[in-house]
XYZ file of C-alpha atoms in Angstrom:
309
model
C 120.194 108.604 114.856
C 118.780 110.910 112.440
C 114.812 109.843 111.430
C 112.624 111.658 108.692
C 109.870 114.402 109.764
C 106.348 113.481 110.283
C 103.823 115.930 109.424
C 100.348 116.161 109.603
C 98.678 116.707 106.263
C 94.854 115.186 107.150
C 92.401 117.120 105.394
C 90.240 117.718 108.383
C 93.274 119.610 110.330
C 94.046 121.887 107.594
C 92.071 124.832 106.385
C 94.463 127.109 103.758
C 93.007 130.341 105.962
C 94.644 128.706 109.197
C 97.633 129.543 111.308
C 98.615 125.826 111.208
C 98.436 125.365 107.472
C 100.730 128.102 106.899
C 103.163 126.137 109.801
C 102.297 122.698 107.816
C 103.778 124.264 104.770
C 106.828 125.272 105.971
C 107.437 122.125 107.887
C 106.593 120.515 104.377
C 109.188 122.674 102.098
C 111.936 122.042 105.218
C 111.506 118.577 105.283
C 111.811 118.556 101.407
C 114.462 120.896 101.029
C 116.509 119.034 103.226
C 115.607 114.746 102.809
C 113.734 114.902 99.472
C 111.078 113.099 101.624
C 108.604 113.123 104.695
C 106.555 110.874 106.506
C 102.864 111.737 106.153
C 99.889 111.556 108.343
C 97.312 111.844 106.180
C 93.490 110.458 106.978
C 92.710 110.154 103.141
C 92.804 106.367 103.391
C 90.887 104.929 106.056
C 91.584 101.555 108.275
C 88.725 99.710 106.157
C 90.867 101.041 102.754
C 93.916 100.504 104.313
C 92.922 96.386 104.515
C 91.128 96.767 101.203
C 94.015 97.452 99.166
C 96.385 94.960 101.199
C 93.846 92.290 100.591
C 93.600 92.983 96.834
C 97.599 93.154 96.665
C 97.689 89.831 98.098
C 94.936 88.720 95.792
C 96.804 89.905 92.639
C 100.256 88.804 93.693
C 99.075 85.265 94.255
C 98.013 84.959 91.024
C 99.876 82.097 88.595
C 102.984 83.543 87.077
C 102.010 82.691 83.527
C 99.146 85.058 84.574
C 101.233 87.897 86.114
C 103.550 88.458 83.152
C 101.048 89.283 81.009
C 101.222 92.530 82.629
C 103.963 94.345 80.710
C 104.552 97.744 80.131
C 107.574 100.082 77.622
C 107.728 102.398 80.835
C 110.881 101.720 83.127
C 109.680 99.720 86.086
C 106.484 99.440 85.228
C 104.346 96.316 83.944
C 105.298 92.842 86.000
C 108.546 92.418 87.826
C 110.033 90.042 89.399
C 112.546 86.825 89.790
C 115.516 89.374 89.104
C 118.636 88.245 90.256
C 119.560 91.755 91.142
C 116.379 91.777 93.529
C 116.152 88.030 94.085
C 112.670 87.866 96.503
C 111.274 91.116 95.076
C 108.268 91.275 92.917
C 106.118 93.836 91.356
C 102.533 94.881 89.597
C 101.559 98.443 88.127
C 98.370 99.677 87.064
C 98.787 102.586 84.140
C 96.794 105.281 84.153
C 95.457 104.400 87.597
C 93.099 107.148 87.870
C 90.939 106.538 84.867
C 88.903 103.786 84.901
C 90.066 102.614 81.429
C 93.108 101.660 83.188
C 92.151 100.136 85.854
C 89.576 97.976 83.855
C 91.902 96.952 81.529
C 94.308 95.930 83.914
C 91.634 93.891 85.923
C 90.297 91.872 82.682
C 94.368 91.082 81.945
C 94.688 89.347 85.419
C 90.971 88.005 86.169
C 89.265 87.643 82.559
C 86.183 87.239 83.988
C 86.034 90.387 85.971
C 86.934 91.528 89.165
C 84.994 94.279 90.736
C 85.938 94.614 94.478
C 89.305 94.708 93.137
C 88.713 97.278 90.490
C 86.737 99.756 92.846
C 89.255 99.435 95.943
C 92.304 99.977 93.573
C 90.858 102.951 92.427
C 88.924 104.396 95.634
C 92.771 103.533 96.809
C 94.682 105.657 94.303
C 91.996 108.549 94.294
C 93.212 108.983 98.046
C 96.680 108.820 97.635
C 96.698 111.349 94.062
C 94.832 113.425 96.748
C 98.088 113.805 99.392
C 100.236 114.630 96.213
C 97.963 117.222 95.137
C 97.436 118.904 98.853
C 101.345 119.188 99.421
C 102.176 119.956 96.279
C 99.829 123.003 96.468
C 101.587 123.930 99.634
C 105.003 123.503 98.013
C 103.749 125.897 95.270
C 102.076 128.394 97.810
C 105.359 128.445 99.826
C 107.387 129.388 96.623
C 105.085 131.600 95.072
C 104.859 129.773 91.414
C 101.183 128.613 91.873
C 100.218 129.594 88.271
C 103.346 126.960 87.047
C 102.063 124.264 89.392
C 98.061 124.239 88.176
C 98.666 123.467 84.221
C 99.912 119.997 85.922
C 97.034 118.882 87.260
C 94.878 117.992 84.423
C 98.306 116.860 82.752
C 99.553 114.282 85.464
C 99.553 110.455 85.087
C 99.605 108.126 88.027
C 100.905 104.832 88.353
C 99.778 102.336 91.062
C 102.103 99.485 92.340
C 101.582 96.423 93.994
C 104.828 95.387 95.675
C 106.122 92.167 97.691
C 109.519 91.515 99.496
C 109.993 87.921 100.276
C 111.806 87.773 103.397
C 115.022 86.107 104.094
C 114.247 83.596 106.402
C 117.215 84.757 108.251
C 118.047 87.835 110.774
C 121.206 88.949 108.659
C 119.938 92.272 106.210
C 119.847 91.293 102.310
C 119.232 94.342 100.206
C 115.707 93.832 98.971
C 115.783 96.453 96.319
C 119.104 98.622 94.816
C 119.979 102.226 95.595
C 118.031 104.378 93.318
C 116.558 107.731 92.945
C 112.773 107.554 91.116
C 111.951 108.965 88.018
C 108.689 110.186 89.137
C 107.311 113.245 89.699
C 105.860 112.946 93.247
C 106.055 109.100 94.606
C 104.214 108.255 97.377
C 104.723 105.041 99.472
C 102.336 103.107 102.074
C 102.939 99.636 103.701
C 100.933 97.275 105.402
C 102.502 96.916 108.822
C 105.025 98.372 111.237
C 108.313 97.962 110.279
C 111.404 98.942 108.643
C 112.617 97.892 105.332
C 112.956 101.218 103.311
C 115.744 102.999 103.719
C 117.141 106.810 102.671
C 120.627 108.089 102.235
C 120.745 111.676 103.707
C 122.829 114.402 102.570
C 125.763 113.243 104.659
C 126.194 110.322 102.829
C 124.113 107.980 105.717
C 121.354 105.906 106.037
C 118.311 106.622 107.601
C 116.285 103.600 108.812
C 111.908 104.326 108.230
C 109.936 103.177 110.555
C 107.036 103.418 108.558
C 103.170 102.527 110.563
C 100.573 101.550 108.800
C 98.879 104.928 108.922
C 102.235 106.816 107.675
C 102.817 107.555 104.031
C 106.448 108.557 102.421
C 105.634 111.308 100.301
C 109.148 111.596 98.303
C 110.457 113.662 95.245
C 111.153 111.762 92.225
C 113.725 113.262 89.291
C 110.853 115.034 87.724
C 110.152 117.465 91.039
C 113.931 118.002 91.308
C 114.427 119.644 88.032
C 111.040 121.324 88.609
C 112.417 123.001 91.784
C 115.687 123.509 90.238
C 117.626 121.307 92.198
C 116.061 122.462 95.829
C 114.346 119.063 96.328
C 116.491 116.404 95.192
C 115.149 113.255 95.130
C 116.692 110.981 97.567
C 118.683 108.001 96.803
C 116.919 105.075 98.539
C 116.557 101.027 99.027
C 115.267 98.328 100.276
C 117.057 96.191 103.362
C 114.909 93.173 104.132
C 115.509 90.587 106.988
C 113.464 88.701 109.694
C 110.834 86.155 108.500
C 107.821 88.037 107.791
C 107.305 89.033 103.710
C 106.635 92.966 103.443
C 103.904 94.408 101.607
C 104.035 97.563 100.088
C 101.630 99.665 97.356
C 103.368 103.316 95.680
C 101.640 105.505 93.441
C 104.051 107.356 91.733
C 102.734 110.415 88.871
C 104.347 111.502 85.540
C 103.473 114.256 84.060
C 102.479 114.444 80.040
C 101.893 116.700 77.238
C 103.926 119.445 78.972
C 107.254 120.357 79.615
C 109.346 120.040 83.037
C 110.686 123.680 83.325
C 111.961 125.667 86.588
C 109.857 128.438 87.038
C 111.782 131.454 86.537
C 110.926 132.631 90.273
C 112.812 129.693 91.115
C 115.878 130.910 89.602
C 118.617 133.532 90.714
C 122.063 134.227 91.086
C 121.775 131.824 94.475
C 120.345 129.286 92.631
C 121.671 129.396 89.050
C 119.222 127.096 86.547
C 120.199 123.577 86.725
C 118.376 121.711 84.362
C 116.948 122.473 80.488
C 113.535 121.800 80.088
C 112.374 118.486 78.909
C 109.595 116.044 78.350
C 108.980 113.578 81.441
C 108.381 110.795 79.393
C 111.595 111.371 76.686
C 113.313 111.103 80.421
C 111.626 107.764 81.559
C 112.479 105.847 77.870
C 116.390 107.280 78.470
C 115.750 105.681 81.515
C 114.548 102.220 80.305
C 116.866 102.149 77.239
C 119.843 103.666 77.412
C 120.965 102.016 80.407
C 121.125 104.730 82.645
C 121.285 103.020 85.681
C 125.369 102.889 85.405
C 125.009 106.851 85.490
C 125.757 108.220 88.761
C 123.327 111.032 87.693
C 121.044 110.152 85.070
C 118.912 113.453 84.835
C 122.008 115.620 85.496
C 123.435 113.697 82.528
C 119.983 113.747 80.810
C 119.338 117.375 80.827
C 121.827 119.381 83.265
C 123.013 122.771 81.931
Protein backbone atom coordinates (compact mmCIF):
# COMPACT_ATOMS: atom_id res chain seq x y z
CA UNK A 1 0.00 0.00 0.00
CA UNK A 2 1.20 3.23 -1.12
CA UNK A 3 2.14 5.75 2.15
CA UNK A 4 3.27 9.52 1.84
CA UNK A 5 7.17 10.51 2.07
CA UNK A 6 8.70 11.54 5.26
CA UNK A 7 11.35 14.00 5.13
CA UNK A 8 13.48 15.55 7.41
CA UNK A 9 13.17 19.31 7.50
CA UNK A 10 14.62 20.04 11.38
CA UNK A 11 16.45 23.12 11.37
CA UNK A 12 19.47 21.73 13.08
CA UNK A 13 20.06 19.04 10.08
CA UNK A 14 19.90 21.50 7.40
CA UNK A 15 22.42 24.11 6.48
CA UNK A 16 21.43 25.71 2.70
CA UNK A 17 25.51 25.23 1.94
CA UNK A 18 25.04 21.34 2.61
CA UNK A 19 25.00 18.30 0.40
CA UNK A 20 21.86 17.11 2.27
CA UNK A 21 19.85 20.28 1.93
CA UNK A 22 20.21 20.27 -1.67
CA UNK A 23 18.92 16.22 -1.39
CA UNK A 24 16.07 17.57 1.18
CA UNK A 25 14.89 19.80 -1.57
CA UNK A 26 14.50 17.55 -4.12
CA UNK A 27 12.92 14.94 -1.97
CA UNK A 28 10.59 17.99 -1.01
CA UNK A 29 9.57 19.17 -4.77
CA UNK A 30 9.14 15.07 -5.58
CA UNK A 31 7.01 14.46 -2.88
CA UNK A 32 4.98 17.62 -3.89
CA UNK A 33 4.97 17.19 -7.42
CA UNK A 34 3.63 13.94 -7.09
CA UNK A 35 0.96 13.79 -3.59
CA UNK A 36 0.49 17.56 -3.10
CA UNK A 37 1.72 16.59 0.44
CA UNK A 38 4.55 15.15 2.77
CA UNK A 39 4.98 14.09 6.13
CA UNK A 40 7.41 16.33 8.01
CA UNK A 41 9.96 15.84 10.65
CA UNK A 42 10.52 18.97 11.78
CA UNK A 43 12.02 19.80 15.55
CA UNK A 44 10.40 23.38 15.50
CA UNK A 45 7.86 22.30 18.10
CA UNK A 46 9.19 20.62 20.98
CA UNK A 47 7.54 17.66 23.29
CA UNK A 48 6.81 20.43 26.10
CA UNK A 49 4.94 22.60 22.99
CA UNK A 50 3.65 19.71 21.58
CA UNK A 51 1.45 19.11 25.15
CA UNK A 52 1.11 22.87 25.44
CA UNK A 53 -0.97 23.38 22.54
CA UNK A 54 -3.00 19.98 23.05
CA UNK A 55 -3.75 21.13 26.52
CA UNK A 56 -4.94 24.60 25.43
CA UNK A 57 -7.08 22.88 22.51
CA UNK A 58 -8.73 20.89 25.04
CA UNK A 59 -9.10 23.92 27.23
CA UNK A 60 -10.81 25.98 24.46
CA UNK A 61 -12.94 23.20 23.06
CA UNK A 62 -14.47 22.51 26.44
CA UNK A 63 -15.65 25.71 26.71
CA UNK A 64 -19.80 26.27 26.89
CA UNK A 65 -21.22 26.41 23.42
CA UNK A 66 -22.98 29.71 23.94
CA UNK A 67 -19.29 30.69 24.51
CA UNK A 68 -17.73 29.01 21.42
CA UNK A 69 -20.02 30.55 18.81
CA UNK A 70 -19.12 33.75 19.53
CA UNK A 71 -16.20 32.99 17.50
CA UNK A 72 -17.35 33.72 13.95
CA UNK A 73 -15.61 34.67 11.07
CA UNK A 74 -16.84 35.89 6.84
CA UNK A 75 -13.79 33.58 5.80
CA UNK A 76 -14.87 29.98 4.57
CA UNK A 77 -14.18 27.59 7.40
CA UNK A 78 -13.05 29.78 9.63
CA UNK A 79 -14.65 31.21 13.00
CA UNK A 80 -16.58 28.25 15.17
CA UNK A 81 -17.77 25.06 13.59
CA UNK A 82 -19.46 22.49 14.54
CA UNK A 83 -22.86 20.26 15.10
CA UNK A 84 -23.04 19.99 11.14
CA UNK A 85 -24.97 17.28 10.00
CA UNK A 86 -22.62 16.85 7.12
CA UNK A 87 -19.74 16.33 9.81
CA UNK A 88 -21.93 15.15 12.67
CA UNK A 89 -18.99 14.71 15.70
CA UNK A 90 -16.68 17.30 14.12
CA UNK A 91 -15.97 20.60 15.64
CA UNK A 92 -13.78 23.51 15.03
CA UNK A 93 -11.95 26.94 16.43
CA UNK A 94 -9.67 29.43 14.33
CA UNK A 95 -7.60 32.12 15.46
CA UNK A 96 -7.22 35.05 12.55
CA UNK A 97 -4.27 36.57 12.07
CA UNK A 98 -2.50 34.08 14.33
CA UNK A 99 0.81 35.56 14.12
CA UNK A 100 0.12 39.02 15.40
CA UNK A 101 -0.65 39.35 18.72
CA UNK A 102 -3.75 41.51 18.00
CA UNK A 103 -5.22 38.35 16.92
CA UNK A 104 -4.48 36.20 19.20
CA UNK A 105 -5.52 38.66 22.05
CA UNK A 106 -8.61 39.32 20.66
CA UNK A 107 -9.48 35.92 20.20
CA UNK A 108 -8.47 35.03 23.88
CA UNK A 109 -10.68 37.99 25.53
CA UNK A 110 -13.79 36.51 23.10
CA UNK A 111 -13.50 33.02 24.80
CA UNK A 112 -12.05 33.86 28.46
CA UNK A 113 -13.10 37.67 29.14
CA UNK A 114 -11.02 37.82 31.85
CA UNK A 115 -7.82 36.89 30.19
CA UNK A 116 -5.99 33.99 29.45
CA UNK A 117 -2.29 34.17 29.22
CA UNK A 118 -0.78 30.60 29.11
CA UNK A 119 -3.18 30.16 26.44
CA UNK A 120 -2.36 33.26 24.52
CA UNK A 121 1.55 32.73 24.67
CA UNK A 122 1.45 28.82 23.79
CA UNK A 123 -0.97 29.51 20.81
CA UNK A 124 1.31 31.83 19.52
CA UNK A 125 4.90 30.32 20.53
CA UNK A 126 2.77 27.31 18.71
CA UNK A 127 2.00 29.00 15.40
CA UNK A 128 5.45 30.91 15.25
CA UNK A 129 6.88 27.23 14.90
CA UNK A 130 4.69 25.90 12.52
CA UNK A 131 4.71 29.49 10.02
CA UNK A 132 8.44 28.54 10.44
CA UNK A 133 8.20 24.82 8.47
CA UNK A 134 6.08 26.69 5.75
CA UNK A 135 8.59 29.25 5.31
CA UNK A 136 11.81 26.70 5.29
CA UNK A 137 10.15 24.42 2.51
CA UNK A 138 8.73 26.87 0.74
CA UNK A 139 12.19 28.49 0.30
CA UNK A 140 13.39 25.15 -0.90
CA UNK A 141 10.47 24.82 -3.30
CA UNK A 142 11.48 28.28 -4.66
CA UNK A 143 15.33 27.45 -4.70
CA UNK A 144 14.55 24.18 -6.58
CA UNK A 145 12.56 26.15 -9.31
CA UNK A 146 14.59 29.05 -9.57
CA UNK A 147 11.71 31.88 -8.91
CA UNK A 148 13.12 32.98 -5.47
CA UNK A 149 12.60 36.73 -6.24
CA UNK A 150 8.50 35.71 -6.84
CA UNK A 151 8.46 33.73 -3.60
CA UNK A 152 10.04 36.66 -1.06
CA UNK A 153 7.28 39.58 -1.77
CA UNK A 154 5.03 36.78 0.12
CA UNK A 155 6.46 36.77 3.16
CA UNK A 156 5.66 40.02 4.67
CA UNK A 157 2.22 39.57 2.73
CA UNK A 158 1.06 36.10 4.22
CA UNK A 159 -1.75 35.59 6.78
CA UNK A 160 -1.98 32.55 8.97
CA UNK A 161 -4.80 30.94 10.42
CA UNK A 162 -4.61 28.62 13.49
CA UNK A 163 -7.23 25.81 14.11
CA UNK A 164 -8.27 23.98 16.94
CA UNK A 165 -9.94 20.78 15.76
CA UNK A 166 -11.90 17.74 17.51
CA UNK A 167 -13.33 14.45 15.98
CA UNK A 168 -15.69 12.77 18.30
CA UNK A 169 -15.29 9.22 17.80
CA UNK A 170 -17.85 6.74 16.88
CA UNK A 171 -18.05 4.59 19.63
CA UNK A 172 -17.98 1.86 17.16
CA UNK A 173 -15.10 -0.02 14.98
CA UNK A 174 -17.07 0.52 11.59
CA UNK A 175 -15.26 3.94 9.66
CA UNK A 176 -17.75 7.09 9.58
CA UNK A 177 -16.32 9.84 7.46
CA UNK A 178 -15.35 12.46 9.99
CA UNK A 179 -14.85 15.26 7.57
CA UNK A 180 -15.88 15.43 3.46
CA UNK A 181 -13.50 15.14 0.53
CA UNK A 182 -12.05 18.47 -0.08
CA UNK A 183 -9.12 20.22 -1.46
CA UNK A 184 -8.06 23.54 0.90
CA UNK A 185 -8.12 26.88 -0.15
CA UNK A 186 -4.97 27.74 1.49
CA UNK A 187 -1.84 28.58 0.45
CA UNK A 188 0.44 26.18 2.40
CA UNK A 189 -1.67 24.09 5.21
CA UNK A 190 0.08 22.42 7.65
CA UNK A 191 -1.41 19.69 9.95
CA UNK A 192 -0.20 18.18 13.49
CA UNK A 193 -2.14 15.75 15.81
CA UNK A 194 -1.86 14.74 19.18
CA UNK A 195 -1.33 11.00 19.06
CA UNK A 196 -0.54 8.06 16.81
CA UNK A 197 -3.07 7.23 14.62
CA UNK A 198 -4.86 7.37 11.46
CA UNK A 199 -7.82 9.39 10.66
CA UNK A 200 -6.68 11.67 7.70
CA UNK A 201 -6.78 10.39 4.63
CA UNK A 202 -5.41 11.45 0.81
CA UNK A 203 -6.63 10.44 -2.58
CA UNK A 204 -3.52 9.91 -4.83
CA UNK A 205 -3.32 10.49 -8.40
CA UNK A 206 -4.71 7.06 -9.19
CA UNK A 207 -7.84 7.78 -7.85
CA UNK A 208 -6.94 5.80 -4.19
CA UNK A 209 -6.71 6.38 -0.78
CA UNK A 210 -3.82 6.65 1.16
CA UNK A 211 -4.22 5.92 4.90
CA UNK A 212 -1.62 8.65 7.31
CA UNK A 213 -0.22 7.36 9.95
CA UNK A 214 0.56 10.49 11.37
CA UNK A 215 3.01 10.42 15.08
CA UNK A 216 2.90 12.95 17.19
CA UNK A 217 6.21 14.38 16.05
CA UNK A 218 5.09 14.26 12.16
CA UNK A 219 3.54 17.25 10.49
CA UNK A 220 1.49 17.12 6.95
CA UNK A 221 2.81 19.91 5.17
CA UNK A 222 0.14 20.01 2.12
CA UNK A 223 -0.61 22.45 -0.86
CA UNK A 224 -3.74 24.28 -0.66
CA UNK A 225 -5.51 25.89 -4.08
CA UNK A 226 -3.48 28.97 -3.65
CA UNK A 227 0.16 27.01 -4.15
CA UNK A 228 -1.39 25.10 -7.08
CA UNK A 229 -2.10 28.02 -9.24
CA UNK A 230 1.18 29.50 -7.94
CA UNK A 231 3.11 26.50 -9.39
CA UNK A 232 0.94 26.38 -12.33
CA UNK A 233 -0.70 23.31 -11.74
CA UNK A 234 2.69 21.20 -10.69
CA UNK A 235 1.52 20.85 -7.05
CA UNK A 236 -2.02 20.22 -6.94
CA UNK A 237 -3.50 20.23 -3.85
CA UNK A 238 -4.74 16.92 -2.83
CA UNK A 239 -8.24 15.98 -2.31
CA UNK A 240 -8.46 14.70 1.29
CA UNK A 241 -10.83 13.58 4.44
CA UNK A 242 -11.39 12.54 7.46
CA UNK A 243 -12.35 8.59 8.35
CA UNK A 244 -12.90 8.30 12.08
CA UNK A 245 -13.64 5.01 14.05
CA UNK A 246 -12.53 3.27 17.33
CA UNK A 247 -13.43 4.98 20.66
CA UNK A 248 -10.83 7.42 21.30
CA UNK A 249 -11.82 11.36 20.11
CA UNK A 250 -8.87 12.77 17.80
CA UNK A 251 -7.27 15.94 18.31
CA UNK A 252 -5.90 17.86 15.72
CA UNK A 253 -4.45 21.79 15.37
CA UNK A 254 -3.68 23.19 11.29
CA UNK A 255 -2.30 26.40 10.51
CA UNK A 256 -3.15 27.11 7.20
CA UNK A 257 -1.70 30.84 5.40
CA UNK A 258 -3.42 33.15 2.84
CA UNK A 259 -1.76 35.43 1.23
CA UNK A 260 -3.01 39.37 0.95
CA UNK A 261 -2.48 42.53 -0.79
CA UNK A 262 -0.86 40.68 -3.73
CA UNK A 263 -1.74 38.75 -6.53
CA UNK A 264 -1.45 34.77 -7.05
CA UNK A 265 0.47 34.68 -10.43
CA UNK A 266 2.70 31.73 -12.00
CA UNK A 267 5.97 32.95 -12.37
CA UNK A 268 6.77 33.12 -15.89
CA UNK A 269 9.83 30.59 -15.33
CA UNK A 270 7.18 28.34 -14.43
CA UNK A 271 5.63 28.44 -17.70
CA UNK A 272 6.48 26.76 -21.18
CA UNK A 273 5.27 24.96 -23.97
CA UNK A 274 5.39 21.68 -21.40
CA UNK A 275 3.53 23.38 -19.04
CA UNK A 276 1.17 25.83 -20.78
CA UNK A 277 -0.28 28.63 -18.02
CA UNK A 278 -3.15 27.24 -16.23
CA UNK A 279 -4.58 29.72 -14.17
CA UNK A 280 -5.13 33.87 -14.52
CA UNK A 281 -3.93 35.68 -11.78
CA UNK A 282 -6.15 36.52 -8.93
CA UNK A 283 -6.59 37.78 -5.44
CA UNK A 284 -6.47 34.90 -2.66
CA UNK A 285 -9.05 36.33 -0.75
CA UNK A 286 -11.69 37.23 -3.94
CA UNK A 287 -11.02 33.17 -4.16
CA UNK A 288 -11.86 32.28 -0.45
CA UNK A 289 -15.41 34.60 -0.49
CA UNK A 290 -16.27 32.54 -4.06
CA UNK A 291 -15.56 29.90 -1.87
CA UNK A 292 -17.87 30.75 1.10
CA UNK A 293 -20.65 32.25 -1.10
CA UNK A 294 -21.14 31.02 -4.17
CA UNK A 295 -21.45 27.57 -3.18
CA UNK A 296 -18.60 26.18 -4.70
CA UNK A 297 -18.41 23.14 -2.99
CA UNK A 298 -20.85 21.41 -5.79
CA UNK A 299 -17.89 22.37 -8.26
CA UNK A 300 -15.78 19.53 -9.04
CA UNK A 301 -13.03 22.20 -9.52
CA UNK A 302 -13.66 25.33 -7.88
CA UNK A 303 -10.33 27.26 -8.74
CA UNK A 304 -10.21 25.70 -12.24
CA UNK A 305 -13.73 27.14 -12.52
CA UNK A 306 -12.64 30.25 -10.52
CA UNK A 307 -9.78 31.33 -12.58
CA UNK A 308 -8.58 28.51 -15.18
CA UNK A 309 -7.53 29.82 -18.62
Amino acid sequence: MASLPVINVSVKDLNSNSSSWAKTCDEVVRALEEYGCFIAVYDGVSSQLHDAIFAASQQVLDLPYEVKILNTSDGAGHGYFGQSPKNPGFERLTIEKATTKEGVEAFTKLMWPSGNDTFSETASTFVHAVAQLEEIVMKMVAKSYGVEQHYEPFLGSTDYILKFNKYESPKTDEPRLGLFPHTDKSFITILHQKEQGKGLEIKTKDQKWVEVDLSPSGFVFMAGDACTAWTNGRMEAPVHRVMMEGKKDRFSMVVSSYIRDLEIQAPQELVDEEHPMQYKPFEHYKYIDFHTYQNSRKLRNPLKHYCGV
